């Protein structure tokens, strides 16, 4: 996965999903964002391979995304947090504390939560899988209802297997 800035040909494509419209943001052939709000940029066409992978995620056929991604923004700390999210298995959850310990910054629970709120590529970098130590949902940049729905989709897809 590339994490350096790529500033060419930034565009979006709208995509319907079980949680509503998603706006897939690309920098060239690299996924750079998933937004729940329409971005102010030109429209384009996302690679068919990614749309197929995203559809597979919602159907329970794709548990790990393999498409190329790029972070156009974010501090080194935020990028560490986002990359660590890939270590959380499909259908499982971890705590903010777990993420902080995983990045070897065990007192950074609150900073982890702030970094998750700025995750530019939710779902692919599954910040919805991070919950509070007491088992409560915690926050989600697009609302706790969407977080809950993503966790339910994963849970029921695993049960269906």
Coordinates of N, CA and C in Angstrom, one line a residue:
X1 N 0.8 -1.2 0.0 CA 0.0 0.0 0.0 C 0.9 1.2 0.0
X2 N 0.6 2.2 -0.8 CA 1.3 3.4 -0.9 C 0.7 4.4 0.1
X3 N 1.6 5.2 0.7 CA 1.1 6.2 1.6 C 1.6 7.6 1.3
X4 N 2.3 7.8 0.2 CA 2.8 9.1 -0.2 C 1.7 9.8 -0.9
X5 N 1.9 11.1 -1.0 CA 0.9 11.9 -1.8 C 1.0 11.7 -3.3
X6 N -0.1 11.5 -3.9 CA -0.2 11.4 -5.3 C -1.2 12.5 -5.7
X7 N -0.8 13.5 -6.4 CA -1.7 14.6 -6.7 C -2.3 14.7 -8.1
X8 N -2.4 13.6 -8.7 CA -2.9 13.6 -10.1 C -4.4 13.1 -10.2
X9 N -5.1 13.7 -11.1 CA -6.4 13.2 -11.5 C -7.3 12.8 -10.3
X10 N -7.7 13.7 -9.4 CA -8.5 13.3 -8.3 C -10.0 13.5 -8.7
X11 N -10.8 12.4 -8.5 CA -12.2 12.4 -8.9 C -12.9 11.5 -7.9
X12 N -14.3 11.5 -8.1 CA -15.1 10.7 -7.3 C -16.1 10.0 -8.2
X13 N -16.7 8.9 -7.6 CA -17.8 8.2 -8.2 C -18.8 7.8 -7.1
X14 N -20.0 8.1 -7.3 CA -21.1 7.7 -6.3 C -21.3 6.2 -6.5
X15 N -21.6 5.6 -5.4 CA -21.9 4.1 -5.3 C -22.9 3.8 -4.3
X16 N -24.0 3.2 -4.7 CA -25.0 2.8 -3.7 C -24.6 1.6 -2.9
X17 N -25.0 1.6 -1.6 CA -24.6 0.5 -0.7 C -25.7 0.3 0.3
X18 N -25.7 -0.8 1.0 CA -26.7 -1.0 2.1 C -26.8 0.0 3.2
X19 N -25.8 0.9 3.2 CA -25.8 1.9 4.3 C -26.0 3.3 3.6
X20 N -26.4 3.3 2.4 CA -26.6 4.6 1.7 C -25.6 4.9 0.6
X21 N -25.7 6.1 0.1 CA -24.7 6.5 -1.0 C -23.3 6.6 -0.4
X22 N -22.3 6.1 -1.1 CA -20.9 6.3 -0.8 C -20.3 7.0 -1.9
X23 N -19.4 7.8 -1.6 CA -18.6 8.6 -2.7 C -17.2 8.1 -2.6
X24 N -16.8 7.4 -3.6 CA -15.5 6.8 -3.7 C -14.5 7.8 -4.3
X25 N -13.5 8.2 -3.7 CA -12.6 9.3 -4.1 C -11.3 8.6 -4.5
X26 N -10.9 8.9 -5.7 CA -9.6 8.3 -6.3 C -8.6 9.4 -6.7
X27 N -7.4 9.0 -6.5 CA -6.3 9.8 -7.0 C -5.6 8.9 -8.0
X28 N -5.9 9.1 -9.3 CA -5.5 8.2 -10.3 C -6.2 6.9 -10.1
X29 N -5.4 5.8 -10.0 CA -5.9 4.5 -9.8 C -6.0 4.1 -8.3
X30 N -5.6 5.0 -7.4 CA -5.5 4.7 -6.0 C -6.8 5.2 -5.3
X31 N -7.4 4.4 -4.5 CA -8.5 4.9 -3.6 C -7.9 5.8 -2.6
X32 N -8.4 7.0 -2.5 CA -7.9 8.0 -1.5 C -9.0 8.4 -0.5
X33 N -10.2 8.0 -0.7 CA -11.2 8.3 0.3 C -12.5 7.6 0.0
X34 N -13.3 7.5 1.1 CA -14.7 7.1 1.0 C -15.5 8.1 1.8
X35 N -16.4 8.8 1.2 CA -17.1 9.8 1.9 C -18.6 9.5 1.9
X36 N -19.3 9.9 3.0 CA -20.7 9.7 3.1 C -21.5 11.0 2.6
X37 N -20.7 12.0 2.2 CA -21.2 13.2 1.7 C -20.6 13.5 0.3
X38 N -21.4 14.0 -0.6 CA -20.9 14.3 -2.0 C -19.7 15.3 -1.9
X39 N -18.5 14.9 -2.5 CA -17.4 15.8 -2.4 C -17.5 16.9 -3.5
X40 N -16.8 18.0 -3.3 CA -16.7 19.1 -4.3 C -15.5 18.9 -5.2
X41 N -15.7 18.0 -6.2 CA -14.6 17.7 -7.1 C -15.3 17.1 -8.4
X42 N -14.5 16.8 -9.4 CA -15.1 16.3 -10.6 C -15.4 14.8 -10.5
X43 N -16.4 14.4 -11.2 CA -16.9 13.0 -11.3 C -16.0 12.3 -12.2
X44 N -15.8 11.0 -11.9 CA -15.1 10.1 -12.8 C -15.6 8.7 -12.6
X45 N -14.8 7.8 -13.1 CA -15.3 6.4 -13.0 C -14.3 5.6 -12.2
X46 N -14.7 5.0 -11.1 CA -13.9 4.2 -10.2 C -13.6 2.9 -10.9
X47 N -12.4 2.3 -10.7 CA -12.1 1.0 -11.3 C -13.1 0.0 -10.9
X48 N -13.5 -0.8 -11.9 CA -14.5 -1.8 -11.7 C -14.1 -2.8 -10.7
X49 N -12.8 -3.1 -10.6 CA -12.3 -4.1 -9.6 C -12.5 -3.6 -8.2
X50 N -12.5 -2.3 -7.9 CA -12.8 -1.8 -6.6 C -14.3 -1.9 -6.3
X51 N -15.1 -1.5 -7.3 CA -16.5 -1.6 -7.0 C -17.0 -3.0 -6.8
X52 N -16.3 -3.9 -7.5 CA -16.6 -5.4 -7.3 C -16.2 -5.8 -5.9
X53 N -15.0 -5.3 -5.4 CA -14.5 -5.7 -4.1 C -15.4 -5.1 -3.0
X54 N -15.9 -3.8 -3.2 CA -16.8 -3.2 -2.2 C -18.1 -3.9 -2.2
X55 N -18.7 -4.3 -3.3 CA -19.9 -5.1 -3.3 C -19.7 -6.4 -2.6
X56 N -18.6 -7.0 -2.8 CA -18.2 -8.3 -2.2 C -18.2 -8.1 -0.7
X57 N -17.7 -7.0 -0.2 CA -17.6 -6.7 1.2 C -19.0 -6.7 1.8
X58 N -19.9 -6.0 1.2 CA -21.3 -5.9 1.7 C -22.0 -7.3 1.7
X59 N -21.6 -8.1 0.7 CA -22.2 -9.5 0.6 C -21.5 -10.5 1.4
X60 N -20.4 -10.2 2.1 CA -19.7 -11.1 2.9 C -18.7 -12.0 2.2
X61 N -18.4 -11.6 0.9 CA -17.5 -12.4 0.1 C -16.1 -11.8 0.2
X62 N -15.9 -10.5 0.5 CA -14.6 -9.9 0.7 C -14.4 -9.5 2.1
X63 N -13.4 -10.0 2.7 CA -13.1 -9.7 4.1 C -11.9 -8.8 4.2
X64 N -11.1 -8.7 3.2 CA -9.9 -7.9 3.2 C -9.8 -7.2 1.9
X65 N -9.7 -5.9 1.9 CA -9.5 -5.2 0.6 C -8.1 -5.2 0.1
X66 N -7.9 -5.4 -1.2 CA -6.5 -5.5 -1.7 C -6.2 -4.4 -2.7
X67 N -7.2 -3.6 -3.0 CA -7.0 -2.5 -4.0 C -5.9 -1.5 -3.5
X68 N -5.3 -0.8 -4.4 CA -4.3 0.2 -4.0 C -5.0 1.4 -3.3
X69 N -4.4 1.9 -2.2 CA -4.9 3.0 -1.5 C -3.8 4.0 -1.4
X70 N -4.2 5.3 -1.1 CA -3.2 6.3 -0.8 C -3.8 7.3 0.2
X71 N -3.0 7.7 1.1 CA -3.4 8.8 2.0 C -2.9 10.1 1.5
X72 N -3.8 11.0 1.2 CA -3.4 12.3 0.7 C -3.1 13.3 1.8
X73 N -3.6 13.0 3.0 CA -3.4 13.8 4.2 C -3.1 12.9 5.4
X74 N -2.9 13.5 6.5 CA -2.7 12.8 7.7 C -1.3 12.9 8.2
X75 N -1.2 13.0 9.6 CA 0.1 12.9 10.2 C 0.7 11.5 10.2
X76 N 1.9 11.4 10.6 CA 2.5 10.1 10.7 C 1.8 9.2 11.7
X77 N 1.4 9.8 12.8 CA 0.6 9.1 13.9 C -0.7 8.7 13.3
X78 N -1.4 9.5 12.6 CA -2.7 9.2 12.1 C -2.6 8.0 11.1
X79 N -1.6 8.1 10.3 CA -1.4 7.0 9.3 C -1.1 5.7 10.0
X80 N -0.3 5.7 11.0 CA 0.0 4.5 11.8 C -1.3 3.9 12.3
X81 N -2.1 4.7 12.9 CA -3.4 4.3 13.4 C -4.2 3.7 12.3
X82 N -4.4 4.4 11.2 CA -5.2 3.9 10.1 C -4.7 2.5 9.5
X83 N -3.4 2.4 9.4 CA -2.8 1.2 8.8 C -3.0 0.0 9.8
X84 N -3.0 0.3 11.1 CA -3.2 -0.7 12.1 C -4.6 -1.3 12.1
X85 N -5.5 -0.5 11.6 CA -6.9 -1.0 11.5 C -7.0 -2.3 10.6
X86 N -6.1 -2.4 9.7 CA -6.1 -3.6 8.8 C -5.9 -4.9 9.6
X87 N -5.3 -4.8 10.8 CA -5.1 -5.9 11.6 C -6.3 -6.5 12.4
X88 N -7.4 -5.7 12.3 CA -8.6 -6.2 13.0 C -9.4 -7.0 12.0
X89 N -9.6 -8.3 12.3 CA -10.3 -9.2 11.4 C -11.8 -8.8 11.2
X90 N -12.2 -9.1 10.0 CA -13.6 -9.0 9.6 C -14.5 -9.6 10.6
X91 N -15.5 -8.8 11.0 CA -16.5 -9.3 12.0 C -16.1 -9.2 13.4
X92 N -14.9 -8.7 13.7 CA -14.4 -8.6 15.1 C -14.2 -7.1 15.4
X93 N -14.1 -6.9 16.7 CA -13.9 -5.5 17.2 C -12.6 -5.5 18.1
X94 N -12.0 -4.3 18.2 CA -10.9 -4.1 19.1 C -11.2 -2.8 19.8
X95 N -10.5 -2.5 20.8 CA -10.7 -1.2 21.6 C -9.7 -0.1 21.2
X96 N -10.0 1.1 21.5 CA -9.1 2.2 21.3 C -7.8 1.9 22.0
X97 N -7.9 1.3 23.2 CA -6.7 1.0 23.9 C -5.8 0.0 23.2
X98 N -6.5 -1.0 22.6 CA -5.8 -2.0 21.8 C -5.0 -1.4 20.6
X99 N -5.6 -0.4 19.9 CA -5.0 0.2 18.8 C -3.8 1.0 19.4
X100 N -4.0 1.7 20.5 CA -2.9 2.5 21.1 C -1.7 1.6 21.4
X101 N -2.0 0.5 22.0 CA -0.9 -0.5 22.4 C -0.2 -1.1 21.1
X102 N -1.0 -1.3 20.1 CA -0.5 -1.9 18.9 C 0.5 -1.0 18.2
X103 N 0.2 0.3 18.3 CA 1.2 1.3 17.7 C 2.3 1.7 18.7
X104 N 2.3 1.0 19.8 CA 3.3 1.2 20.8 C 3.3 2.6 21.4
X105 N 2.0 3.1 21.6 CA 1.8 4.3 22.3 C 0.6 4.1 23.3
X106 N 0.8 3.3 24.3 CA -0.3 2.8 25.1 C -1.1 3.9 25.9
X107 N -0.7 5.1 26.0 CA -1.5 6.1 26.7 C -2.2 7.0 25.7
X108 N -2.2 6.6 24.4 CA -2.8 7.5 23.3 C -4.2 7.2 23.0
X109 N -5.0 6.6 23.9 CA -6.4 6.2 23.6 C -7.2 7.3 22.9
X110 N -7.1 8.5 23.6 CA -7.9 9.6 23.1 C -7.4 10.1 21.7
X111 N -6.1 10.1 21.6 CA -5.5 10.5 20.3 C -5.9 9.5 19.2
X112 N -5.9 8.3 19.5 CA -6.4 7.2 18.6 C -7.8 7.5 18.1
X113 N -8.7 7.9 19.1 CA -10.0 8.2 18.7 C -10.1 9.4 17.8
X114 N -9.3 10.4 18.0 CA -9.3 11.6 17.1 C -8.8 11.2 15.7
X115 N -7.8 10.3 15.7 CA -7.2 9.9 14.4 C -8.3 9.1 13.6
X116 N -9.0 8.2 14.3 CA -10.1 7.4 13.7 C -11.1 8.4 13.1
X117 N -11.4 9.5 13.8 CA -12.4 10.4 13.3 C -12.0 11.1 12.0
X118 N -10.7 11.1 11.7 CA -10.2 11.7 10.5 C -9.8 10.6 9.4
X119 N -10.1 9.4 9.7 CA -9.8 8.3 8.7 C -10.5 8.6 7.4
X120 N -9.7 8.9 6.3 CA -10.2 9.2 5.0 C -10.8 8.1 4.2
X121 N -10.5 6.8 4.7 CA -10.9 5.7 3.9 C -11.6 4.7 4.8
X122 N -12.8 5.1 5.4 CA -13.5 4.1 6.2 C -13.9 2.9 5.4
X123 N -14.3 1.9 6.1 CA -14.7 0.6 5.6 C -13.4 -0.2 5.1
X124 N -12.6 0.4 4.2 CA -11.4 -0.3 3.8 C -10.4 -0.3 4.9
X125 N -10.3 0.8 5.6 CA -9.5 0.9 6.9 C -10.6 0.9 8.0
X126 N -10.9 -0.2 8.5 CA -12.2 -0.4 9.3 C -12.2 0.2 10.7
X127 N -12.3 1.5 10.7 CA -12.4 2.2 12.0 C -13.7 1.9 12.7
X128 N -14.7 1.4 12.0 CA -16.0 1.0 12.6 C -15.8 -0.2 13.6
X129 N -14.7 -0.9 13.5 CA -14.4 -2.1 14.3 C -13.7 -1.7 15.6
X130 N -13.6 -0.4 15.9 CA -12.9 0.0 17.1 C -14.0 0.5 18.1
X131 N -14.1 -0.1 19.3 CA -15.1 0.3 20.2 C -14.5 0.6 21.6
X132 N -15.3 1.1 22.5 CA -14.8 1.4 23.9 C -14.5 0.2 24.6
X133 N -13.6 0.3 25.6 CA -13.2 -0.8 26.5 C -14.4 -1.5 27.2
X134 N -15.4 -0.7 27.5 CA -16.6 -1.3 28.2 C -17.6 -1.9 27.2
X135 N -17.2 -2.0 26.0 CA -18.1 -2.7 25.0 C -19.1 -1.7 24.3
X136 N -19.1 -0.5 24.7 CA -20.0 0.5 24.0 C -19.4 0.9 22.7
X137 N -20.3 1.4 21.9 CA -19.9 1.7 20.5 C -18.8 2.8 20.3
X138 N -18.8 3.8 21.1 CA -17.8 4.9 20.9 C -18.4 5.7 19.7
X139 N -17.5 6.6 19.2 CA -18.0 7.5 18.2 C -17.7 6.9 16.8
X140 N -18.2 7.6 15.8 CA -18.0 7.3 14.4 C -18.2 8.6 13.6
X141 N -17.3 8.9 12.7 CA -17.4 10.2 12.0 C -18.7 10.4 11.2
X142 N -19.3 9.3 10.8 CA -20.5 9.4 10.0 C -21.7 9.0 10.8
X143 N -21.6 8.9 12.1 CA -22.7 8.6 13.0 C -22.6 7.1 13.5
X144 N -23.0 7.0 14.7 CA -23.0 5.6 15.4 C -23.9 4.7 14.7
X145 N -25.0 5.1 14.1 CA -25.9 4.2 13.4 C -25.3 3.5 12.2
X146 N -24.4 4.3 11.5 CA -23.7 3.6 10.4 C -22.7 2.7 10.9
X147 N -22.0 3.0 12.0 CA -21.0 2.1 12.6 C -21.7 0.8 13.0
X148 N -22.8 0.9 13.7 CA -23.6 -0.2 14.2 C -24.0 -1.1 12.9
X149 N -24.5 -0.4 11.9 CA -24.9 -1.1 10.7 C -23.8 -1.9 10.1
X150 N -22.6 -1.3 9.9 CA -21.4 -2.0 9.4 C -21.1 -3.2 10.2
X151 N -21.1 -3.1 11.5 CA -20.8 -4.2 12.4 C -21.8 -5.3 12.2
X152 N -23.1 -4.9 12.1 CA -24.2 -5.9 11.9 C -24.0 -6.6 10.6
X153 N -23.7 -5.9 9.5 CA -23.5 -6.5 8.2 C -22.4 -7.6 8.3
X154 N -21.3 -7.3 8.9 CA -20.2 -8.2 9.1 C -20.6 -9.4 9.9
X155 N -21.3 -9.1 11.1 CA -21.7 -10.2 11.9 C -22.6 -11.2 11.2
X156 N -23.6 -10.7 10.5 CA -24.6 -11.5 9.9 C -24.0 -12.2 8.7
X157 N -23.1 -11.6 8.0 CA -22.4 -12.3 6.9 C -21.6 -13.5 7.4
X158 N -21.0 -13.3 8.6 CA -20.2 -14.5 9.2 C -21.2 -15.6 9.6
X159 N -22.3 -15.2 10.2 CA -23.3 -16.2 10.6 C -23.8 -17.0 9.4
X160 N -23.9 -16.3 8.2 CA -24.5 -16.9 7.0 C -23.5 -17.9 6.4
X161 N -22.3 -17.9 6.8 CA -21.3 -18.8 6.2 C -21.4 -20.2 6.7

